[in-house]
mmCIF file of C-alpha atoms in Angstrom:
data_model
loop_
_atom_site.group_PDB
_atom_site.id
_atom_site.type_symbol
_atom_site.label_atom_id
_atom_site.label_comp_id
_atom_site.label_asym_id
_atom_site.label_seq_id
_atom_site.Cartn_x
_atom_site.Cartn_y
_atom_site.Cartn_z
ATOM 1 C CA MET W 29 -14.082 -23.101 140.593
ATOM 2 C CA ASN W 30 -14.856 -25.728 143.009
ATOM 3 C CA ALA W 31 -12.535 -28.160 144.825
ATOM 4 C CA LEU W 32 -13.207 -30.817 142.301
ATOM 5 C CA SER W 33 -12.899 -29.165 139.080
ATOM 6 C CA GLY W 34 -9.767 -27.602 140.763
ATOM 7 C CA ALA W 35 -8.213 -31.063 141.770
ATOM 8 C CA ALA W 36 -9.391 -32.116 138.049
ATOM 9 C CA ILE W 37 -7.827 -29.334 136.246
ATOM 10 C CA PHE W 38 -4.714 -30.054 138.407
ATOM 11 C CA VAL W 39 -4.516 -33.440 137.140
ATOM 12 C CA VAL W 40 -5.079 -33.438 133.638
ATOM 13 C CA GLN W 41 -3.001 -30.112 133.471
ATOM 14 C CA THR W 42 0.311 -32.090 135.276
ATOM 15 C CA LEU W 43 -0.601 -35.238 133.082
ATOM 16 C CA ILE W 44 -0.880 -32.980 129.344
ATOM 17 C CA SER W 45 2.023 -30.943 130.701
ATOM 18 C CA LEU W 46 4.316 -34.032 131.278
ATOM 19 C CA TYR W 47 3.658 -35.077 127.693
ATOM 20 C CA LEU W 48 3.863 -31.722 126.451
ATOM 21 C CA VAL W 49 7.354 -31.598 127.317
ATOM 22 C CA ILE W 50 8.427 -34.636 126.003
ATOM 23 C CA VAL W 51 7.037 -33.766 122.575
ATOM 24 C CA LEU W 52 8.678 -30.158 122.605
ATOM 25 C CA LEU W 53 11.749 -31.863 123.965
ATOM 26 C CA ARG W 54 11.915 -34.248 120.668
ATOM 27 C CA PHE W 55 11.777 -30.890 118.832
ATOM 28 C CA VAL W 56 14.668 -29.310 120.679
ATOM 29 C CA LEU W 57 16.502 -32.641 120.656
ATOM 30 C CA GLN W 58 16.380 -32.535 116.892
ATOM 31 C CA LEU W 59 16.942 -28.895 116.851
ATOM 32 C CA VAL W 60 20.018 -29.089 118.563
ATOM 33 C CA LYS W 61 21.310 -32.625 116.731
ATOM 34 C CA ALA W 62 21.259 -34.449 120.004
ATOM 35 C CA ASN W 63 22.446 -37.850 119.856
ATOM 36 C CA PHE W 64 19.286 -40.306 119.749
ATOM 37 C CA TYR W 65 21.299 -43.163 120.878
ATOM 38 C CA ASN W 66 20.997 -41.452 124.101
ATOM 39 C CA PRO W 67 18.934 -43.288 126.252
ATOM 40 C CA LEU W 68 16.245 -40.398 127.225
ATOM 41 C CA CYS W 69 16.212 -39.481 123.067
ATOM 42 C CA GLN W 70 14.871 -42.692 122.499
ATOM 43 C CA PHE W 71 12.457 -42.509 125.692
ATOM 44 C CA ALA W 72 11.593 -39.226 123.799
ATOM 45 C CA VAL W 73 11.253 -40.812 120.252
ATOM 46 C CA ARG W 74 9.209 -43.734 121.611
ATOM 47 C CA ALA W 75 6.595 -41.732 123.437
ATOM 48 C CA THR W 76 5.499 -39.369 120.538
ATOM 49 C CA GLN W 77 5.824 -41.665 118.034
ATOM 50 C CA PRO W 78 2.438 -42.838 117.844
ATOM 51 C CA LEU W 79 0.987 -39.032 117.917
ATOM 52 C CA LEU W 80 3.399 -37.994 114.979
ATOM 53 C CA LYS W 81 3.904 -40.694 112.858
ATOM 54 C CA PRO W 82 0.048 -39.676 110.867
ATOM 55 C CA ILE W 83 0.724 -36.294 111.639
ATOM 56 C CA ARG W 84 4.394 -36.871 109.807
ATOM 57 C CA ARG W 85 2.396 -38.320 106.836
ATOM 58 C CA VAL W 86 0.874 -34.885 105.930
ATOM 59 C CA ILE W 87 3.280 -32.216 107.837
ATOM 60 C CA PRO W 88 6.958 -32.314 106.549
ATOM 61 C CA SER W 89 9.635 -31.356 107.930
ATOM 62 C CA VAL W 90 11.029 -28.026 106.563
ATOM 63 C CA GLY W 91 14.454 -26.760 106.783
ATOM 64 C CA GLY W 92 15.232 -30.002 109.060
ATOM 65 C CA LEU W 93 13.304 -28.703 111.225
ATOM 66 C CA ASP W 94 10.814 -31.255 112.732
ATOM 67 C CA THR W 95 7.858 -29.226 112.295
ATOM 68 C CA SER W 96 5.102 -32.129 113.202
ATOM 69 C CA SER W 97 6.948 -32.011 116.689
ATOM 70 C CA LEU W 98 6.180 -28.477 117.057
ATOM 71 C CA LEU W 99 2.607 -28.074 115.319
ATOM 72 C CA LEU W 100 1.526 -31.269 117.835
ATOM 73 C CA SER W 101 3.394 -29.204 120.664
ATOM 74 C CA VAL W 102 0.859 -26.059 119.532
ATOM 75 C CA VAL W 103 -1.975 -28.657 119.298
ATOM 76 C CA ILE W 104 -1.618 -30.102 122.774
ATOM 77 C CA GLN W 105 -1.010 -26.924 124.361
ATOM 78 C CA ALA W 106 -3.824 -25.420 122.640
ATOM 79 C CA LEU W 107 -6.349 -28.281 123.883
ATOM 80 C CA LEU W 108 -4.924 -27.721 127.338
ATOM 81 C CA MET W 109 -5.479 -24.392 127.409
ATOM 82 C CA GLY W 110 -9.093 -25.192 125.777
ATOM 83 C CA PHE W 111 -9.833 -27.413 128.598
ATOM 84 C CA VAL W 112 -8.928 -25.113 131.495
ATOM 85 C CA LEU W 113 -11.398 -22.150 130.097
ATOM 86 C CA MET W 114 -13.809 -25.081 129.603
ATOM 87 C CA VAL W 115 -13.615 -25.942 133.179
ATOM 88 C CA THR W 116 -13.251 -22.369 134.907
ATOM 89 C CA TYR W 117 -15.600 -20.607 132.679
ATOM 90 C CA GLY W 118 -17.579 -23.106 130.845
ATOM 91 C CA THR W 119 -16.584 -21.685 127.713
ATOM 92 C CA PHE W 120 -13.835 -23.134 124.876
ATOM 93 C CA GLY W 121 -12.996 -19.718 123.726
ATOM 94 C CA ASP W 122 -12.375 -19.102 120.235
ATOM 95 C CA ILE W 123 -9.458 -20.770 117.947
ATOM 96 C CA LEU W 124 -7.485 -17.983 117.047
ATOM 97 C CA HIS W 125 -6.785 -16.930 120.576
ATOM 98 C CA LEU W 126 -6.263 -20.556 121.863
ATOM 99 C CA LEU W 127 -3.859 -21.046 118.936
ATOM 100 C CA MET W 128 -2.099 -17.590 119.864
ATOM 101 C CA TRP W 129 -1.997 -18.104 123.779
ATOM 102 C CA ALA W 130 -0.631 -21.553 122.811
ATOM 103 C CA ILE W 131 2.429 -20.112 120.963
ATOM 104 C CA ILE W 132 2.911 -18.187 123.762
ATOM 105 C CA GLY W 133 2.698 -21.354 125.925
ATOM 106 C CA ILE W 134 4.833 -23.217 123.592
ATOM 107 C CA THR W 135 7.712 -20.175 123.145
ATOM 108 C CA SER W 136 7.791 -19.933 127.279
ATOM 109 C CA LEU W 137 8.242 -23.811 127.648
ATOM 110 C CA PHE W 138 11.179 -23.685 124.970
ATOM 111 C CA LEU W 139 13.021 -21.224 126.968
ATOM 112 C CA LYS W 140 12.382 -23.038 130.012
ATOM 113 C CA ILE W 141 13.951 -26.291 128.301
ATOM 114 C CA PHE W 142 16.682 -25.017 128.087
ATOM 115 C CA TRP W 143 16.932 -23.089 131.202
ATOM 116 C CA VAL W 144 16.581 -26.684 133.127
ATOM 117 C CA ALA W 145 19.520 -27.965 130.464
ATOM 118 C CA MET W 146 21.798 -25.287 131.666
ATOM 119 C CA ILE W 147 20.869 -25.841 135.161
ATOM 120 C CA VAL W 148 22.107 -29.705 135.125
ATOM 121 C CA MET W 149 25.047 -28.438 132.801
ATOM 122 C CA VAL W 150 25.899 -26.540 135.372
ATOM 123 C CA ILE W 151 25.765 -28.872 138.502
ATOM 124 C CA VAL W 152 27.164 -31.616 136.943
ATOM 125 C CA SER W 153 30.165 -29.467 135.750
ATOM 126 C CA TRP W 154 30.983 -28.940 139.608
ATOM 127 C CA VAL W 155 29.546 -32.478 140.608
ATOM 128 C CA ALA W 156 30.850 -34.771 138.451
ATOM 129 C CA PRO W 157 32.777 -33.039 135.137
ATOM 130 C CA ASN W 158 33.481 -35.731 132.573
ATOM 131 C CA SER W 159 30.369 -37.700 133.369
ATOM 132 C CA HIS W 160 29.244 -39.831 130.813
ATOM 133 C CA ASN W 161 25.615 -40.082 132.721
ATOM 134 C CA PRO W 162 22.699 -39.885 129.727
ATOM 135 C CA ALA W 163 21.217 -37.031 131.422
ATOM 136 C CA ALA W 164 24.487 -34.863 131.897
ATOM 137 C CA GLU W 165 25.011 -36.133 128.183
ATOM 138 C CA LEU W 166 21.871 -34.485 126.806
ATOM 139 C CA ALA W 167 21.510 -31.283 129.209
ATOM 140 C CA TYR W 168 25.571 -30.469 127.440
ATOM 141 C CA GLN W 169 23.984 -31.051 124.064
ATOM 142 C CA ILE W 170 20.615 -28.790 124.593
ATOM 143 C CA SER W 171 22.751 -26.321 126.608
ATOM 144 C CA GLU W 172 25.415 -25.923 124.073
ATOM 145 C CA PRO W 173 23.890 -23.868 120.907
ATOM 146 C CA VAL W 174 22.452 -21.756 123.492
ATOM 147 C CA LEU W 175 25.905 -20.744 125.327
ATOM 148 C CA ALA W 176 28.302 -20.730 122.008
ATOM 149 C CA PRO W 177 26.921 -17.377 121.429
ATOM 150 C CA PHE W 178 27.750 -15.865 124.577
ATOM 151 C CA ARG W 179 31.049 -17.814 124.564
ATOM 152 C CA ARG W 180 32.079 -15.858 121.843
ATOM 153 C CA ILE W 181 31.479 -12.698 123.747
ATOM 154 C CA VAL W 182 32.267 -13.519 127.247
ATOM 155 C CA PRO W 183 36.136 -14.273 127.742
ATOM 156 C CA ASN W 184 37.535 -17.217 129.678
ATOM 157 C CA LEU W 185 38.523 -16.555 132.572
ATOM 158 C CA GLY W 186 41.039 -18.666 134.190
ATOM 159 C CA GLY W 187 39.278 -22.036 133.360
ATOM 160 C CA MET W 188 35.896 -20.577 134.584
ATOM 161 C CA ASP W 189 33.275 -20.141 132.090
ATOM 162 C CA ILE W 190 30.642 -17.591 133.066
ATOM 163 C CA SER W 191 28.832 -17.747 129.835
ATOM 164 C CA PRO W 192 25.693 -19.719 131.870
ATOM 165 C CA ILE W 193 25.426 -16.923 133.705
ATOM 166 C CA PHE W 194 24.803 -14.589 130.617
ATOM 167 C CA ALA W 195 22.293 -17.231 129.188
ATOM 168 C CA PHE W 196 20.214 -17.487 132.393
ATOM 169 C CA LEU W 197 20.156 -13.714 132.484
ATOM 170 C CA ALA W 198 18.747 -13.395 128.678
ATOM 171 C CA ILE W 199 16.558 -15.717 129.303
ATOM 172 C CA GLN W 200 15.319 -14.384 132.101
ATOM 173 C CA VAL W 201 15.071 -10.937 131.150
ATOM 174 C CA ILE W 202 13.096 -13.146 127.991
ATOM 175 C CA GLN W 203 10.522 -14.645 130.454
ATOM 176 C CA SER W 204 10.085 -11.728 133.131
ATOM 177 C CA PHE W 205 9.853 -8.267 130.701
ATOM 178 C CA VAL W 206 9.167 -9.838 127.057
ATOM 179 C CA MET W 207 6.398 -12.916 127.529
ATOM 180 C CA PRO W 208 3.737 -11.469 129.919
ATOM 181 C CA PRO W 209 3.756 -8.155 128.146
ATOM 182 C CA LEU W 210 3.260 -10.203 125.053
ATOM 183 C CA ALA W 211 1.023 -12.906 126.314
ATOM 184 C CA ALA W 212 -1.258 -9.387 128.497
ATOM 185 C CA HIS W 213 -1.333 -7.779 125.068
ATOM 186 C CA ALA W 214 -2.692 -11.227 123.452
ATOM 187 C CA GLY W 215 -5.480 -11.042 126.219
ATOM 188 C CA MET W 216 -4.190 -14.270 127.726
ATOM 189 C CA PRO W 217 -6.263 -14.763 130.854
ATOM 190 C CA GLN W 218 -4.619 -15.065 134.220
ATOM 191 C CA GLU W 219 -5.438 -18.919 134.678
ATOM 192 C CA LEU W 220 -3.857 -19.776 131.501
ATOM 193 C CA TRP W 221 -1.054 -17.433 132.202
ATOM 194 C CA ARG W 222 -0.430 -19.245 135.543
ATOM 195 C CA MET W 223 0.165 -22.278 133.839
ATOM 196 C CA ILE W 224 2.697 -21.616 131.626
#
């Protein structure tokens, strides 16, 4: 791979990955029942609507889950991985493996969204508690469903909420000890694993 193809992969991967995060964020926002009047939620809706509108006509929501945005996330991830394989090896790869790898990539990205939301929530709770910033409110709404089970198990230590520590540990264990063996078992090339 020469410098030009490396630069092309970097630019395309960065732009598509940003859009992929927005599409998956839209799924997460509906999953956690976030306030869709939040300006950041409105941005996610407007940015994803052109691609999701035709898909929604064919793919209905299932059990209250926004399956069309989840499907679009998997397709975008598979296309991005196919592009990286094409530039790197000169082949697109087979569809079944691309779909498996895309699902692994989306799962990893899903966990990262919760990780980042919890980081933002923790920092805001220390720096500006009771902030009504749209980003802070959104981070709280995304984090709360992840933290709620840990809050039931971990006692409150005199006003100090340590449940995020256990949530961070759980996500890190999954990212470090579940995802890599799963990717290796699925035969995911290193170039694709590095991008997720």
